[in-house]
Rosetta silent file (secondary structure, phi, psi, omega in degrees, C-alpha in Angstrom):
SEQUENCE: MFKKFTEKENISGVSQLKSSVQKGIRTKICEQFPFINEDFREEILPKKDQLRIVKCHEHVEILINGQGEPLFFRQRDGQYFPTLRLLHKYPFICPWLQVDKGAIKFVLSGANIMCPGLTSPGAKMTQNIEKDTVVAIMAEGKEHALAVGLTSMSVKDISAINKGIGVENMHYLNDGLWQMRPVK
SCORE:     score description
SCORE:     0.000 S_00000001
   1 L     0.000  -41.934 -177.052    0.089   12.971   -7.896 S_00000001
   2 L  -112.175   19.612 -176.177   -2.698   10.962   -9.564 S_00000001
   3 L   -59.667  -48.837 -179.184   -2.396    7.750   -7.541 S_00000001
   4 L  -111.034   32.366 -177.568   -5.757    8.114   -5.788 S_00000001
   5 L   -77.744  124.900  171.980   -7.263   10.519   -8.320 S_00000001
   6 L  -130.334  143.550 -175.760  -10.973   10.086   -9.027 S_00000001
   7 H   -61.601  -43.365 -177.064  -13.054   12.409  -11.158 S_00000001
   8 H   -63.692  -41.279 -174.412  -15.946   12.684   -8.668 S_00000001
   9 H   -88.069  -30.919 -170.160  -13.785   13.527   -5.673 S_00000001
  10 H  -101.082  -23.649 -179.289  -10.908   15.510   -7.169 S_00000001
  11 E   -84.172  125.215 -179.289  -12.353   17.711   -9.928 S_00000001
  12 E  -104.136  -16.549  177.713  -13.673   20.984   -8.562 S_00000001
  13 E   174.509  163.494  177.857  -14.600   22.727  -11.823 S_00000001
  14 E  -124.406  129.901 -177.972  -14.067   23.274  -15.541 S_00000001
  15 E  -119.368  137.519  172.104  -13.298   26.749  -16.929 S_00000001
  16 E   -77.792  140.544 -178.511  -13.478   28.066  -20.465 S_00000001
  17 L  -101.612  141.088  173.998  -10.315   30.000  -21.351 S_00000001
  18 L   -66.393  155.410 -178.130  -10.208   33.394  -23.044 S_00000001
  19 H   -62.913  -33.449  178.681   -8.441   33.379  -26.402 S_00000001
  20 H   -67.959  -37.197  177.738   -5.597   35.530  -25.011 S_00000001
  21 H   -68.681  -41.284  177.393   -5.030   33.028  -22.176 S_00000001
  22 H   -59.978  -42.109  179.888   -5.129   30.136  -24.661 S_00000001
  23 H   -62.974  -42.184  178.454   -2.509   31.878  -26.799 S_00000001
  24 H   -62.769  -42.085  178.599   -0.289   32.353  -23.739 S_00000001
  25 H   -65.449  -44.172  178.203   -0.615   28.674  -22.770 S_00000001
  26 H   -59.024  -44.352  179.885    0.165   27.541  -26.332 S_00000001
  27 H   -62.499  -45.136 -178.646    3.248   29.767  -26.383 S_00000001
  28 H   -63.167  -43.253  179.481    4.441   28.515  -22.996 S_00000001
  29 H   -64.666  -41.755  179.999    3.986   24.853  -23.986 S_00000001
  30 H   -68.009  -31.652  175.115    5.809   25.372  -27.306 S_00000001
  31 H   -70.605  -41.116 -177.748    8.708   27.076  -25.481 S_00000001
  32 H   -71.087  -33.978 -178.917    8.889   24.287  -22.904 S_00000001
  33 L  -118.215   81.747 -175.945    8.680   21.528  -25.526 S_00000001
  34 L   -65.291  -14.928  179.547   10.765   22.709  -28.509 S_00000001
  35 L   -75.730  -11.107  173.676   10.298   19.343  -30.270 S_00000001
  36 L   -81.271   94.808 -177.850    6.687   20.312  -31.012 S_00000001
  37 L   -86.621 -178.765 -176.291    7.427   21.906  -34.370 S_00000001
  38 H   -55.119  -36.843 -176.657    5.066   23.781  -36.697 S_00000001
  39 H   -62.578  -39.088 -174.384    3.804   20.559  -38.313 S_00000001
  40 H   -99.938  -14.011 -179.524    2.478   19.090  -35.081 S_00000001
  41 H   -57.519  -44.008 -178.486    1.604   22.285  -33.186 S_00000001
  42 H   -71.108  -28.652  176.845   -1.686   22.596  -35.054 S_00000001
  43 H   -73.805  -42.606 -175.580   -2.504   18.900  -34.459 S_00000001
  44 H   -79.744  -48.129 -178.153   -1.775   18.982  -30.728 S_00000001
  45 L  -126.915   72.398 -176.945   -2.979   22.498  -29.857 S_00000001
  46 L   -63.995  140.424 -179.557   -5.152   23.728  -32.772 S_00000001
  47 L   -65.858  -31.681 -179.076   -5.880   27.458  -32.767 S_00000001
  48 L   -76.719  -19.595 -177.593   -9.513   26.861  -33.698 S_00000001
  49 L   -75.723  142.099  179.472  -10.018   24.426  -30.801 S_00000001
  50 L   -91.369  105.364  178.995  -11.476   25.774  -27.579 S_00000001
  51 L   -78.796  146.037  176.741   -9.113   24.823  -24.746 S_00000001
  52 E  -132.375  160.346  177.850  -10.460   24.445  -21.214 S_00000001
  53 E  -114.952  128.673  172.941   -8.895   23.990  -17.796 S_00000001
  54 E   -97.664  117.753  179.624  -10.080   21.327  -15.361 S_00000001
  55 E   -91.717  132.372 -178.090   -9.322   22.508  -11.840 S_00000001
  56 E  -124.438  171.027  176.126   -8.563   19.780   -9.321 S_00000001
  57 H   -64.988  164.313 -179.038   -7.647   19.589   -5.659 S_00000001
  58 H    61.601   29.225  175.476   -4.030   20.240   -4.604 S_00000001
  59 H    60.443   32.076  178.324   -3.784   23.072   -7.184 S_00000001
  60 E   -93.129  133.633  175.888   -3.615   20.691  -10.155 S_00000001
  61 E  -119.567  134.309  177.434   -4.811   22.005  -13.515 S_00000001
  62 E  -116.373  123.336  178.739   -5.494   19.750  -16.493 S_00000001
  63 E   -86.070  123.392 -179.657   -5.599   21.344  -19.947 S_00000001
  64 E  -120.330  153.586  178.481   -8.253   19.695  -22.131 S_00000001
  65 L   -88.551 -174.279 -177.894   -9.168   20.186  -25.778 S_00000001
  66 L   -61.994  -26.469  178.383  -12.611   20.779  -27.292 S_00000001
  67 L   -86.157   -1.975  178.595  -13.410   17.039  -27.189 S_00000001
  68 L    85.869   10.690 -179.805  -12.612   16.937  -23.462 S_00000001
  69 L   -83.725  131.436  177.514   -9.418   14.876  -23.812 S_00000001
  70 E   -66.695  132.378  179.960   -6.658   15.697  -21.313 S_00000001
  71 E  -109.956  -54.761 -178.446   -3.546   17.053  -23.055 S_00000001
  72 E  -136.018  159.622  174.386   -1.247   18.563  -20.422 S_00000001
  73 E  -141.991  161.293  175.897   -1.310   19.043  -16.659 S_00000001
  74 E  -156.731  161.516  177.515    0.583   21.073  -14.084 S_00000001
  75 E  -115.508  131.374 -173.906    0.618   21.762  -10.373 S_00000001
  76 L    54.336 -133.249  177.990    0.390   25.361   -9.171 S_00000001
  77 L  -104.791   33.140 -177.601    2.246   27.525  -11.694 S_00000001
  78 L   -78.321 -163.517 -179.240    4.837   24.849  -12.433 S_00000001
  79 L   -72.565  155.497  173.681    5.861   23.203  -15.662 S_00000001
  80 L   -84.976  142.639  176.081    3.420   21.542  -18.018 S_00000001
  81 E  -120.422  134.232  175.687    3.559   17.753  -18.315 S_00000001
  82 E   -73.782  148.545  174.053    2.084   15.883  -21.294 S_00000001
  83 L   -75.497  159.483 -179.621   -0.422   13.165  -20.486 S_00000001
  84 H   -65.209  -33.879  178.555    0.590    9.622  -21.405 S_00000001
  85 H   -62.159  -41.398  177.278   -2.191    9.380  -23.993 S_00000001
  86 H   -67.903  -40.769 -179.470   -0.730   12.427  -25.776 S_00000001
  87 H   -65.852  -30.941  177.156    2.792   11.067  -25.362 S_00000001
  88 H   -70.935  -31.772  177.486    1.770    7.755  -26.964 S_00000001
  89 H   -77.244  -38.171 -176.452    0.499    9.652  -30.034 S_00000001
  90 L  -128.302   76.643 -173.356    3.508   12.000  -30.195 S_00000001
  91 L   -68.070  -11.655 -177.662    6.445   10.237  -28.483 S_00000001
  92 L   -87.802   -0.056 -175.106    8.983   12.857  -29.625 S_00000001
  93 L   -56.339  -45.773 -176.732    7.503   15.668  -27.488 S_00000001
  94 L  -133.490  162.284  178.140   10.024   15.345  -24.675 S_00000001
  95 L   -64.073  160.380 -177.763   13.339   13.594  -24.003 S_00000001
  96 E  -130.652  156.404  172.945   13.188   10.081  -22.585 S_00000001
  97 E  -126.933  143.863 -178.780   14.971    7.841  -20.145 S_00000001
  98 E  -112.498  130.438  176.543   14.702    4.043  -20.205 S_00000001
  99 E   -95.878  159.708  177.366   14.477    1.917  -17.069 S_00000001
 100 L   -77.445  169.956 -176.903   15.496   -1.743  -16.846 S_00000001
 101 H   -60.226  -32.308 -178.401   12.936   -4.567  -16.646 S_00000001
 102 H   -67.015  -23.126 -177.681   13.263   -4.814  -12.863 S_00000001
 103 H   -87.723  -14.966 -172.284   11.991   -1.264  -12.351 S_00000001
 104 H   -56.412  -50.279 -176.227    8.814   -1.606  -14.441 S_00000001
 105 H   -63.633  -32.052  179.551    6.519   -2.971  -11.702 S_00000001
 106 H   -73.394  -40.974  178.339    7.657   -0.284   -9.261 S_00000001
 107 H   -63.775  -40.844 -179.517    7.151    2.544  -11.760 S_00000001
 108 L   -71.634  -11.317  174.581    3.666    1.216  -12.591 S_00000001
 109 L   -99.716    5.179  174.342    2.768    1.313   -8.891 S_00000001
 110 L    98.892    4.593 -178.502    3.722    4.996   -8.702 S_00000001
 111 L   -72.730  150.162  173.614    7.237    4.773   -7.271 S_00000001
 112 L   -69.051  158.092 -176.773    9.855    7.344   -8.164 S_00000001
 113 E   -91.519  120.556 -177.793   12.618    6.165  -10.491 S_00000001
 114 E   -85.155  153.205 -178.956   15.834    5.462   -8.620 S_00000001
 115 H   -55.371  -44.448  179.999   19.276    6.098  -10.137 S_00000001
 116 H   -59.976  -29.049  177.027   20.311    2.385  -10.208 S_00000001
 117 H   -70.943  -17.610  179.759   17.238    1.636  -12.362 S_00000001
 118 H  -100.260  -12.606 -176.986   18.524    4.173  -14.901 S_00000001
 119 H  -112.394   -3.541 -178.787   22.184    3.080  -14.918 S_00000001
 120 L   -72.903  170.746 -175.303   21.866   -0.721  -15.014 S_00000001
 121 L   -56.238  -34.605 -178.675   22.603   -2.717  -18.217 S_00000001
 122 L   -83.575   -5.929 -176.178   19.004   -2.666  -19.575 S_00000001
 123 L   -93.916  157.952  176.197   18.579    1.080  -19.037 S_00000001
 124 E  -140.730  146.938  177.136   19.427    3.963  -21.366 S_00000001
 125 E  -129.583  137.294  174.083   19.709    7.691  -20.807 S_00000001
 126 L   -75.391  137.079 -178.448   19.529   10.547  -23.298 S_00000001
 127 L   -71.655  159.710  172.709   22.537   12.822  -22.917 S_00000001
 128 L    61.109   35.663  173.004   22.429   16.438  -21.739 S_00000001
 129 L   -96.317  125.141 -178.122   19.227   16.315  -19.706 S_00000001
 130 L   -90.121  172.073  175.785   19.395   18.814  -16.875 S_00000001
 131 L   -63.728  149.862  179.343   17.724   18.810  -13.464 S_00000001
 132 L    62.006   39.516  175.663   13.989   19.749  -13.451 S_00000001
 133 L  -107.772  137.411  175.831   13.370   18.549  -17.021 S_00000001
 134 E   -75.410  126.963 -178.140   10.121   16.840  -18.010 S_00000001
 135 E  -132.556  152.906  171.790   10.951   13.359  -19.352 S_00000001
 136 E   -91.368  138.708  178.278    9.140   10.327  -20.694 S_00000001
 137 E  -103.870  114.758  178.474    9.999    7.083  -18.908 S_00000001
 138 E   -99.095  164.050  178.712   10.356    4.174  -21.306 S_00000001
 139 E  -120.388  146.032  178.624   10.801    0.530  -20.347 S_00000001
 140 L   -57.775  124.744  177.863   13.314   -1.977  -21.631 S_00000001
 141 L    82.722    3.495 -179.699   11.683   -4.012  -24.388 S_00000001
 142 L  -113.841  154.481 -175.499    8.518   -1.842  -24.577 S_00000001
 143 L   -89.499  -38.095 -174.489    7.418    0.517  -27.333 S_00000001
 144 L  -106.386  161.131  178.174    5.462    3.191  -25.440 S_00000001
 145 L   -67.059  145.242  176.890    6.183    5.333  -22.403 S_00000001
 146 L  -108.934   -9.048  177.916    5.009    3.992  -19.061 S_00000001
 147 E  -160.353  163.647  173.120    5.382    7.210  -17.078 S_00000001
 148 E  -122.418  133.716 -177.119    6.041   10.941  -17.219 S_00000001
 149 E  -142.252  178.655  178.257    8.425   12.405  -14.700 S_00000001
 150 E  -123.962  123.526 -176.721   10.571   15.313  -13.595 S_00000001
 151 E   -65.581  134.746  177.494   14.300   14.780  -13.244 S_00000001
 152 L   -90.846  -18.623  178.288   15.637   15.276   -9.715 S_00000001
 153 L  -144.644  164.502  174.955   19.245   15.399  -10.980 S_00000001
 154 L   -74.054  163.675  178.679   20.984   15.885  -14.294 S_00000001
 155 H   -61.132  -37.480  177.102   21.937   12.792  -16.320 S_00000001
 156 H   -59.190  -46.053 -179.125   25.601   13.441  -15.438 S_00000001
 157 H   -67.469  -38.478  178.128   24.751   13.382  -11.718 S_00000001
 158 H   -59.393  -45.550  179.564   22.571   10.276  -12.084 S_00000001
 159 H   -66.397  -42.136 -175.523   25.508    8.444  -13.703 S_00000001
 160 H   -74.960  -47.851 -175.583   28.093    9.771  -11.258 S_00000001
 161 H   -79.018  -47.075  178.088   26.201    9.510   -7.959 S_00000001
 162 L    54.235   35.656  176.112   24.043    6.447   -8.817 S_00000001
 163 L  -144.517  148.068  174.365   22.082    6.730   -5.536 S_00000001
 164 L    86.455 -168.452 -177.123   18.724    8.160   -4.610 S_00000001
 165 E   -81.609  124.144  178.116   15.816    9.388   -6.699 S_00000001
 166 E   -93.125  -38.696 -178.837   16.734   10.194  -10.302 S_00000001
 167 E  -138.272  132.162  176.319   13.260   11.033  -11.609 S_00000001
 168 E   -85.256  123.275 -177.803   10.117   11.978   -9.712 S_00000001
 169 E   -77.201  117.443 -178.015    7.150   10.012  -11.103 S_00000001
 170 E  -100.862  -33.406 -174.775    4.312   12.433  -11.923 S_00000001
 171 E  -158.369  131.521 -176.217    1.920   10.311  -14.018 S_00000001
 172 E  -138.328  165.069 -179.393    2.032    6.613  -14.942 S_00000001
 173 L   -55.567  135.144  174.652   -0.002    4.010  -16.807 S_00000001
 174 L    73.719   14.212  173.333   -3.282    3.076  -15.137 S_00000001
 175 L   -83.265 -173.133 -176.669   -3.292    5.912  -12.575 S_00000001
 176 H   -63.012  -38.572  179.366   -6.287    8.217  -12.105 S_00000001
 177 H   -69.721  -37.259  177.563   -5.379   10.566  -14.968 S_00000001
 178 H   -62.578  -38.748 -176.682   -4.874    7.630  -17.359 S_00000001
 179 H   -85.187   -6.381 -178.672   -8.348    6.308  -16.472 S_00000001
 180 L   -63.534  129.833  177.567  -10.004    9.742  -16.700 S_00000001
 181 L   -81.991  161.450  176.955  -12.781    9.862  -19.279 S_00000001
 182 L   -56.394  139.267 -176.978  -13.212   12.863  -21.604 S_00000001
 183 L   -89.787  128.349 -179.918  -14.678   15.822  -19.705 S_00000001
 184 L   -82.189    0.000    0.000  -17.928   17.200  -21.103 S_00000001
């Protein structure tokens, strides 16, 4: 999604959000990510902060805070995905899957995560993750997430089938969104 993303070419506009729309977005994000409890809700999405939407090509919207830092993104009216910068500050936001060392270079080049990379000896999977769940992709031996993805199958199916794409890579380290500067 953000492989060839550049601010000059892909951003079409920035919109200020009405307070009622901001409240709706906050509610939707808190429902989608139940691990954002009361303590961190105010840190991540403060009520006093003026949220804005950066509209991009291909119907991508990036939610930014008052300082212009990207927080979440989505395509069309789909699910919200946390940015990696936000995920590095608050790693508990969403469930995670760990890939083995052999998959790291492929994930960092934007490839989807294949089932064998999630079931090999160096990989780990959190139980009870269903299909179409937003997940953080961790790497064997690393502390921070290297990608954010959307599961193509449940963890049970990934283990049982062990073929094909297990997680669709939406945003990874050093892609266009990672390199995006704060929006003024």
